[in-house]
Coordinates of C-alpha atoms in Angstrom, one line a residue:
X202 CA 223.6 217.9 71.2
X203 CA 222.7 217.3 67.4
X204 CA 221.3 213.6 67.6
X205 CA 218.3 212.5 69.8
X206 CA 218.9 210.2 72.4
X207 CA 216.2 207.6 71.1
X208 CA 214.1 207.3 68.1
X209 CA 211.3 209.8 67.5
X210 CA 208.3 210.8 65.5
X211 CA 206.9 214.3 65.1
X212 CA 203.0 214.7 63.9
X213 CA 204.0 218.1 61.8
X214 CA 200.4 220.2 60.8
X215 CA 201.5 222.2 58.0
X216 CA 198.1 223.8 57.7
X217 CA 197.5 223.6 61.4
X218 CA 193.9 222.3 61.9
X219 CA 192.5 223.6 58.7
X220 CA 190.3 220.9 56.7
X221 CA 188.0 220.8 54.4
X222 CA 185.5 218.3 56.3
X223 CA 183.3 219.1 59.5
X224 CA 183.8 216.1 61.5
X225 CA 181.8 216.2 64.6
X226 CA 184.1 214.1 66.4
X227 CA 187.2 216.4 65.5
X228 CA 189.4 216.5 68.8
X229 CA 191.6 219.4 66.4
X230 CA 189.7 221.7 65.7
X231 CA 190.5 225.2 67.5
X232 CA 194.1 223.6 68.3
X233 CA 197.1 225.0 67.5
X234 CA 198.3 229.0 67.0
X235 CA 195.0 231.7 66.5
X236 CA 194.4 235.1 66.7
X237 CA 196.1 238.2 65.1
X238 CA 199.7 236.5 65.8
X239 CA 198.8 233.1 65.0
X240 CA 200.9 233.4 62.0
X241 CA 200.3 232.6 58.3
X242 CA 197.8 229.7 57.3
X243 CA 200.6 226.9 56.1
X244 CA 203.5 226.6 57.5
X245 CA 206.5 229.4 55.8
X246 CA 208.9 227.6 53.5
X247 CA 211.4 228.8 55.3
X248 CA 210.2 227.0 58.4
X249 CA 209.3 224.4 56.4
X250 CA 213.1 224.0 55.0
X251 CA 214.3 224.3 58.7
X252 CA 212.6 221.8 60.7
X253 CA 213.0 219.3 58.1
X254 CA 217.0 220.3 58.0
X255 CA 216.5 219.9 62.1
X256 CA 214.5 216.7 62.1
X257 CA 216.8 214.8 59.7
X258 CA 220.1 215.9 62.0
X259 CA 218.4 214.8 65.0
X260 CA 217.6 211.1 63.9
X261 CA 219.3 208.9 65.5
X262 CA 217.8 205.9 63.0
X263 CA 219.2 204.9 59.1
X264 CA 215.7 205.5 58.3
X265 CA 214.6 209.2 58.9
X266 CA 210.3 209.4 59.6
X267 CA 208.5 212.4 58.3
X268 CA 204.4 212.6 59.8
X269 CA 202.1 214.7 58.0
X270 CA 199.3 215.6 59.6
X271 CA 196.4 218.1 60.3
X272 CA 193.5 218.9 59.7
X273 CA 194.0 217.9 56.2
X274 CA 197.3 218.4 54.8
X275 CA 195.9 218.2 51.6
X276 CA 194.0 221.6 51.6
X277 CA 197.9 222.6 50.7
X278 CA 198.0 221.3 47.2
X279 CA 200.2 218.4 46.1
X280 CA 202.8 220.9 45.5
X281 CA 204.0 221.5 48.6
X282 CA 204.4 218.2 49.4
X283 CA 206.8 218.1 46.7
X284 CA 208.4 221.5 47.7
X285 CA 208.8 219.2 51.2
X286 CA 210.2 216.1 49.4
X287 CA 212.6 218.7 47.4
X288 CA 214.0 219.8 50.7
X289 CA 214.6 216.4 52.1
X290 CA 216.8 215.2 49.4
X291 CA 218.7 218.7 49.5
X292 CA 219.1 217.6 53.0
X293 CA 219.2 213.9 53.4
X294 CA 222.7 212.9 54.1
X295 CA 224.7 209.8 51.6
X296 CA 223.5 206.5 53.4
X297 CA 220.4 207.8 54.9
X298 CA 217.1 206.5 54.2
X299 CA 213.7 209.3 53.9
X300 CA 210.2 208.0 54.8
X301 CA 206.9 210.1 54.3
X302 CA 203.6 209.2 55.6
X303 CA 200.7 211.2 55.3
X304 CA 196.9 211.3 57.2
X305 CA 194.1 212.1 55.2
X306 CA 190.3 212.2 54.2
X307 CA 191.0 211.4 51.0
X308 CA 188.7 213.7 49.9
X309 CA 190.5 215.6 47.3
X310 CA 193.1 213.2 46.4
X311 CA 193.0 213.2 42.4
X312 CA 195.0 210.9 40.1
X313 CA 198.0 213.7 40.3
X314 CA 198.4 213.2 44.3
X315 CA 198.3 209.0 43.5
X316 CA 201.2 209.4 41.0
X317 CA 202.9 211.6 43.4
X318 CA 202.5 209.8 46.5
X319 CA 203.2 206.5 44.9
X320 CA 206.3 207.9 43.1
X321 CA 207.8 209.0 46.1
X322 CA 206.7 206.2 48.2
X323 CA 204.4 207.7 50.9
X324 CA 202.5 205.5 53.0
X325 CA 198.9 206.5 53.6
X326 CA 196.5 206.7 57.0
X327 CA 192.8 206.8 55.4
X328 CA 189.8 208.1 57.5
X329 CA 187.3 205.6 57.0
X330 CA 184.5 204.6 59.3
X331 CA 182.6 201.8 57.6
X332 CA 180.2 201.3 54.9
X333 CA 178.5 204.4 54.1
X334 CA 175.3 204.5 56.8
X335 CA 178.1 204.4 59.1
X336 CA 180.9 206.8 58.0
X337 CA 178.2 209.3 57.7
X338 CA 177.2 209.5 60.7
X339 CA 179.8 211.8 62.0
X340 CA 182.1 212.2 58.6
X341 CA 180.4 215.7 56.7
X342 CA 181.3 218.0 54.7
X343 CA 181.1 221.6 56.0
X344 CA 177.7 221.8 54.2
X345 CA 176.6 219.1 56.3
X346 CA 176.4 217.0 53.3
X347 CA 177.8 213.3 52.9
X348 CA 181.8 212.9 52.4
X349 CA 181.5 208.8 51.7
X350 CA 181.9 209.1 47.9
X351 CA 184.7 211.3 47.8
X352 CA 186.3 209.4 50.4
X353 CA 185.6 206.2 48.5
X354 CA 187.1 208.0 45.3
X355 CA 190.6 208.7 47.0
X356 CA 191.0 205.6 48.2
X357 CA 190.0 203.4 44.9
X358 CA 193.2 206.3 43.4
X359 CA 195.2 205.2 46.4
X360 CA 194.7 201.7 45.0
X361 CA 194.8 202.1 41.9
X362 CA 198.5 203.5 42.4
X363 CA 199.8 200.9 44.6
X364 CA 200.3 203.6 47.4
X365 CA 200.4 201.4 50.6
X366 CA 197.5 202.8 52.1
X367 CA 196.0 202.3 56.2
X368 CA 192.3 202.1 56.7
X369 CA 191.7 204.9 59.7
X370 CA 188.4 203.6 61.8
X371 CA 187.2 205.8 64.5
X372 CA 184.8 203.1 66.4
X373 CA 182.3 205.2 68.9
X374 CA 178.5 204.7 70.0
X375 CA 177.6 204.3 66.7
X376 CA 179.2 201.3 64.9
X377 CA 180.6 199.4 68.0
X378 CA 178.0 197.2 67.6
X379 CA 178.3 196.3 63.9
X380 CA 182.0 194.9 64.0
X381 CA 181.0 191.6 61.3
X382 CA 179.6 194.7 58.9
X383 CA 182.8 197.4 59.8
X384 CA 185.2 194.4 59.1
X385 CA 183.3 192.9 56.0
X386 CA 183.0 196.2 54.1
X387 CA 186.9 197.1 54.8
X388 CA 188.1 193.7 53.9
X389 CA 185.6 193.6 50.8
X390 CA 187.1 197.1 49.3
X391 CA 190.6 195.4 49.6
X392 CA 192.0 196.8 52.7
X393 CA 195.1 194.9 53.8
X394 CA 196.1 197.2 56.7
X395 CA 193.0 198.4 59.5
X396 CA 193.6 200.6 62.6
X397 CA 190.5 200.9 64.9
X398 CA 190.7 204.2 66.9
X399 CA 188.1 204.2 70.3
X400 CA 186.5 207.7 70.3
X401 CA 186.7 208.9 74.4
X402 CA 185.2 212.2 74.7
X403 CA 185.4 213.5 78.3
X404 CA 182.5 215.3 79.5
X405 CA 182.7 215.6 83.3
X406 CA 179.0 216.5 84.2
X407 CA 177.4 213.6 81.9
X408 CA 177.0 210.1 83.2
X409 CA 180.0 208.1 83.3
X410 CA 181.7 211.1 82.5
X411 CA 181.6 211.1 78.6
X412 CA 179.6 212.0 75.6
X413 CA 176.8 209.8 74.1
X414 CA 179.3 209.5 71.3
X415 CA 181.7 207.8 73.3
X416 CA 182.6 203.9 72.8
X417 CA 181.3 202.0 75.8
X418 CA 184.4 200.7 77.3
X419 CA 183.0 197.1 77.6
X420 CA 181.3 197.6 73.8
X421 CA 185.1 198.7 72.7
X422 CA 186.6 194.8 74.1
X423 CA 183.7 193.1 72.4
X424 CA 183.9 194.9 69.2
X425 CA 187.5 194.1 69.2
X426 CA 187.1 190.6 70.1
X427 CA 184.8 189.6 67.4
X428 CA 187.6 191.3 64.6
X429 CA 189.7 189.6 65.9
X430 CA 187.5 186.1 65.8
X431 CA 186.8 187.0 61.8
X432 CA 190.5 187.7 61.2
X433 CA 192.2 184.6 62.9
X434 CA 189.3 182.7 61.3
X435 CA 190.6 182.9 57.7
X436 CA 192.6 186.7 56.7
X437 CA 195.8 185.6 58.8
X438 CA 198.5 186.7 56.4
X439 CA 195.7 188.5 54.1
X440 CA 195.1 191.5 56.5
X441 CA 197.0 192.9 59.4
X442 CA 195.5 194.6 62.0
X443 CA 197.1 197.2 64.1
X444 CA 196.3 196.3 67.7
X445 CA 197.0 192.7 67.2
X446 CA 200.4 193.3 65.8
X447 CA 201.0 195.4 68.6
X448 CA 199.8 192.3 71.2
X449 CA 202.0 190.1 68.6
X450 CA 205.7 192.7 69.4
X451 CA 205.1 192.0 73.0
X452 CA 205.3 187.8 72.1
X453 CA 208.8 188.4 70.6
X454 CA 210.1 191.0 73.4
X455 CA 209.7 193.9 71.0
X456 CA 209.0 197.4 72.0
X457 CA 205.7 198.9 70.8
X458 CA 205.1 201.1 67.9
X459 CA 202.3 202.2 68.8
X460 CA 202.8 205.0 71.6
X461 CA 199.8 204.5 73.4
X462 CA 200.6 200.9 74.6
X463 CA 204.4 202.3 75.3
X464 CA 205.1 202.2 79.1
X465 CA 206.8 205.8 78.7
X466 CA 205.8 208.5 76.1
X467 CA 206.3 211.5 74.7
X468 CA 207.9 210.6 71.4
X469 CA 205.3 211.5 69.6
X470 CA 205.2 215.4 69.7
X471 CA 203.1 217.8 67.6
X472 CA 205.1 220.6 65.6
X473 CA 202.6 223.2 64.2
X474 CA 202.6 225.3 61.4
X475 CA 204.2 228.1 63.5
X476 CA 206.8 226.2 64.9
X477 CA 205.5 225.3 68.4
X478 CA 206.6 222.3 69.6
X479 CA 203.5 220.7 72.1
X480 CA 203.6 217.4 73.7
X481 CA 201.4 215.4 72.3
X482 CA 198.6 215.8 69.6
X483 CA 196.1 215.1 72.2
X484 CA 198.0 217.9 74.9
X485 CA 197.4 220.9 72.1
X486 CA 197.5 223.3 74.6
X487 CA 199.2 226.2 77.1
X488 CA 199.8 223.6 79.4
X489 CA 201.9 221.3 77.1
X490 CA 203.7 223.8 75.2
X491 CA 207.2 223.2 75.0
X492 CA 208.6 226.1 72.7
X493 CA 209.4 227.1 69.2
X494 CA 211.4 225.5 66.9
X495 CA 212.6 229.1 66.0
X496 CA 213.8 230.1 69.0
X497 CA 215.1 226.4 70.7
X498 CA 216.5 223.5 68.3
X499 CA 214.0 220.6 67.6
X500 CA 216.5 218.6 69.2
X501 CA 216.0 220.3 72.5
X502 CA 212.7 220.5 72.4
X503 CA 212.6 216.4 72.5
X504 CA 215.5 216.2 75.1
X505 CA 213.8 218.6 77.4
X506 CA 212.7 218.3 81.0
X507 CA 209.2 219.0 80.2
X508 CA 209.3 216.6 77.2
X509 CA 210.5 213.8 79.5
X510 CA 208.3 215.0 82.3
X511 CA 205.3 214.2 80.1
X512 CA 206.8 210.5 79.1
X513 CA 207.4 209.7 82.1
X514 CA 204.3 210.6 84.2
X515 CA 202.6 207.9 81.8
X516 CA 204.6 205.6 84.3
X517 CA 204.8 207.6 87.0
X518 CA 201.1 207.5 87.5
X519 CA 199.7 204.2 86.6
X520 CA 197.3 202.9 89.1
X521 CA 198.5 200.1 91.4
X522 CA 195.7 198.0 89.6
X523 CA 197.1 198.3 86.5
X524 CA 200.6 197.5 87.5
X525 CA 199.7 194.2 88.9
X526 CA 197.8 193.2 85.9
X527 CA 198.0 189.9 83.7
X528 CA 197.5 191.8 80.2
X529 CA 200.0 194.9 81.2
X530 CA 202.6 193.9 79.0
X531 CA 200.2 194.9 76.4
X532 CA 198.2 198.0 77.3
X533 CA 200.2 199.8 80.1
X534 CA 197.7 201.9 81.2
X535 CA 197.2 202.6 77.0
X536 CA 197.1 206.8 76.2
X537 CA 196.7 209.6 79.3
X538 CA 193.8 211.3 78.1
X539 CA 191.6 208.3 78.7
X540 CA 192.9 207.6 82.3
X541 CA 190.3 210.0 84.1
X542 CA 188.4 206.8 85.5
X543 CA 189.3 205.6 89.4
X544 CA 190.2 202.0 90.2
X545 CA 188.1 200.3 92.3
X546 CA 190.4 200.8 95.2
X547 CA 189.4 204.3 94.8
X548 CA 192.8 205.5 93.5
X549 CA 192.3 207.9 90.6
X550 CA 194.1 207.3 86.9
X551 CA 192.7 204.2 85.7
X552 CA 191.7 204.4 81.7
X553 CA 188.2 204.8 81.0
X554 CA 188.7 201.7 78.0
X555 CA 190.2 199.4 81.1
X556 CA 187.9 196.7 81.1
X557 CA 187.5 196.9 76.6
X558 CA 191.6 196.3 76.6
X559 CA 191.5 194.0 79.5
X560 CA 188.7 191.9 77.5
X561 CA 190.7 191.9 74.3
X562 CA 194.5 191.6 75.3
X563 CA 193.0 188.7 77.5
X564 CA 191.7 187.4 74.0
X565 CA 194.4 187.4 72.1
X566 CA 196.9 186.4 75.1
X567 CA 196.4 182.3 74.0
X568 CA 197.2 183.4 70.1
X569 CA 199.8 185.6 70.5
X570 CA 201.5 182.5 72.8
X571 CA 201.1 180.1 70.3
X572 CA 202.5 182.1 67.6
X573 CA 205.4 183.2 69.7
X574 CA 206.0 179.4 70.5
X575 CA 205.7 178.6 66.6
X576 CA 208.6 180.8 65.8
X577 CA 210.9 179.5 68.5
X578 CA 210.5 176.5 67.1
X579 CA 211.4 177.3 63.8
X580 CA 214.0 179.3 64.9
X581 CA 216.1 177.5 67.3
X582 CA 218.7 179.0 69.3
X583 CA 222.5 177.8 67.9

């Protein structure tokens, strides 16, 4: 088998979880290879050349997705991301389209990187928590020192280039509450594209079972709800925003993009720098490691029995309470490492954000109708 049997997307760490930032809510750090056979610090060219040769021949789409994650894949220096766009073309068969996209702290983004990324078309994910009160709260340097400047800066380059760039918004304990500020300061810098990420950190022996950091599930629906109320009240068409066009796909019998409010997944792996090949980026570990893309073709790797083991117990496992429910459609069950919770019937699995989605999808049900019924209409059926 050369070709996948469905579409896929890989979240490739070239400098594993190295970064330049101290984030106290980093879920990366300490992932990936270590110790005296962990392998050099970025990913060999030769590897490099390899699983990009792989990933291309195992696309089954026109348009071939490269992920670039980390850490920071920008501790690596803007030229190896053109070495990496150098190998794609060697390898990019006639007819075949190549998309980039990168995730960064745009900390040491200069006006080199904008030229590049722009030139070469890369689409951008852009840590950003809110105005600067807010982003510092958990966003420091390794000094312990404030990273909302720098941050600023790279974006304003991102701008200034025209790179198409998403605002990244972790939403915890700490700016759930302000979601009029979090969405005024984005859409006031010009943002046109916003993803809001819940931070769930598990912690067994606290109440409720999580950190103080963690988004109250309730908080996470409300917060959500009243973005929603300032976007449909006058930035429809302006600004998208990620969870609503995920509720919109469902409207129009689309499948999601996102994977977390896929009924199955797995299509979303992790390759890191050394070749391993792990589930999931949240499943960084012994448990959820697959292979090497050295020793067993990428290809393989996603066709696997433990690859589709891991998609399907997504399904497999939903509580009976979330299978009968009205907003299901839209969340199913929504990512496995937030389903540690137990239903009220006592069975365990349900996600710890239940009642936040359930809020929210409910929310948006009415809208995402009405605009579903708008398009029929204007698109009748010969």
């Amino acid at each position: 088998m050369t070709v996948a049997t469905r579409g896929f997307q890989v979240f490739v760490k070239p400098a594993g979880a190295a970064c330049n930032l101290a984030c106290r809510y980093c879920y990366y750090l300490g992932k990936g290879p270590s110790g005296p056979e962990s392998g050099p610090a970025r990913m060999p060219d030769d590897l490099l050349e390899s699983y990009i040769a792989q990933h291309i021949a195992a696309s089954p789409d026109e348009t071939v997705r490269f992920s670039w994650h980390g850490g920071e894949p920008t501790v690596l220096g803007v030229d190896f991301l053109r070495r990496i766009v150098e190998i794609q073309r060697t390898h990019r068969p006639a007819g075949r389209t190549i998309a980039n996209g990168m995730q960064t702290n745009g900390t040491l983004l200069d006006e080199e990187w904008g030229r590049f990324l722009a030139a070469e078309g890369f689409a951008v994910g852009l840590s950003l928590d809110g105005p600067r009160e807010l982003h510092d709260r958990y966003r420091l340097t390794r000094d312990g020192t404030s990273s909302f400047d720098a941050t600023m800066r790279g974006y304003e380059i991102l701008r200034r280039h025209g790179v198409a760039t998403d605002i990244l918004c972790v939403v915890s304990a700490n700016n759930v509450w302000r979601p009029a500020e979090v969405y005024g300061f984005f859409k006031g810098i010009g943002a046109s594209y916003m993803t809001f990420l819940p931070l769930v950190e598990r912690r067994p022996e606290a109440p409720g079972g999580v950190t103080p950091d963690t988004v109250p599930s309730v908080a996470w629906g409300d917060f959500l709800c009243a973005v929603f109320d300032e976007w449909v009240s006058g930035d429809i068409g302006r600004i998208k925003i990620q969870i609503v066009e995920e509720a919109a796909r469902t409207a129009f019998g689309q499948e999601h993009s996102l994977c977390i409010f896929r009924p199955v997944c797995g299509d979303i792996p992790v390759l890191e720098r050394n070749g391993d090949f792990y589930s999931c980026d949240h499943f960084v570990d012994e448990a959820h490691h697959v292979g090497n893309i050295r020793e067993t073709p990428l290809v393989e790797l996603l066709e696997s029995p433990a690859q589709r083991a891991f998609g399907l117990a997504k399904l497999e496992k939903l509580p009976r309470v979330c299978r009968a429910c009205d907003v299901r459609v839209m969340c199913n069950g929504e990512c496995p490492k937030n389903r540690f919770m137990r239903a009220p019937d006592g069975e365990p699995g349900l996600n710890y954000l239940c009642a936040g989605y359930k809020k929210f999808f409910g929310r948006v049900r009415p809208f995402v109708a009405e605009v579903a019924a708008e398009w029929r209409r204007q698109n009748p059926k010969p």
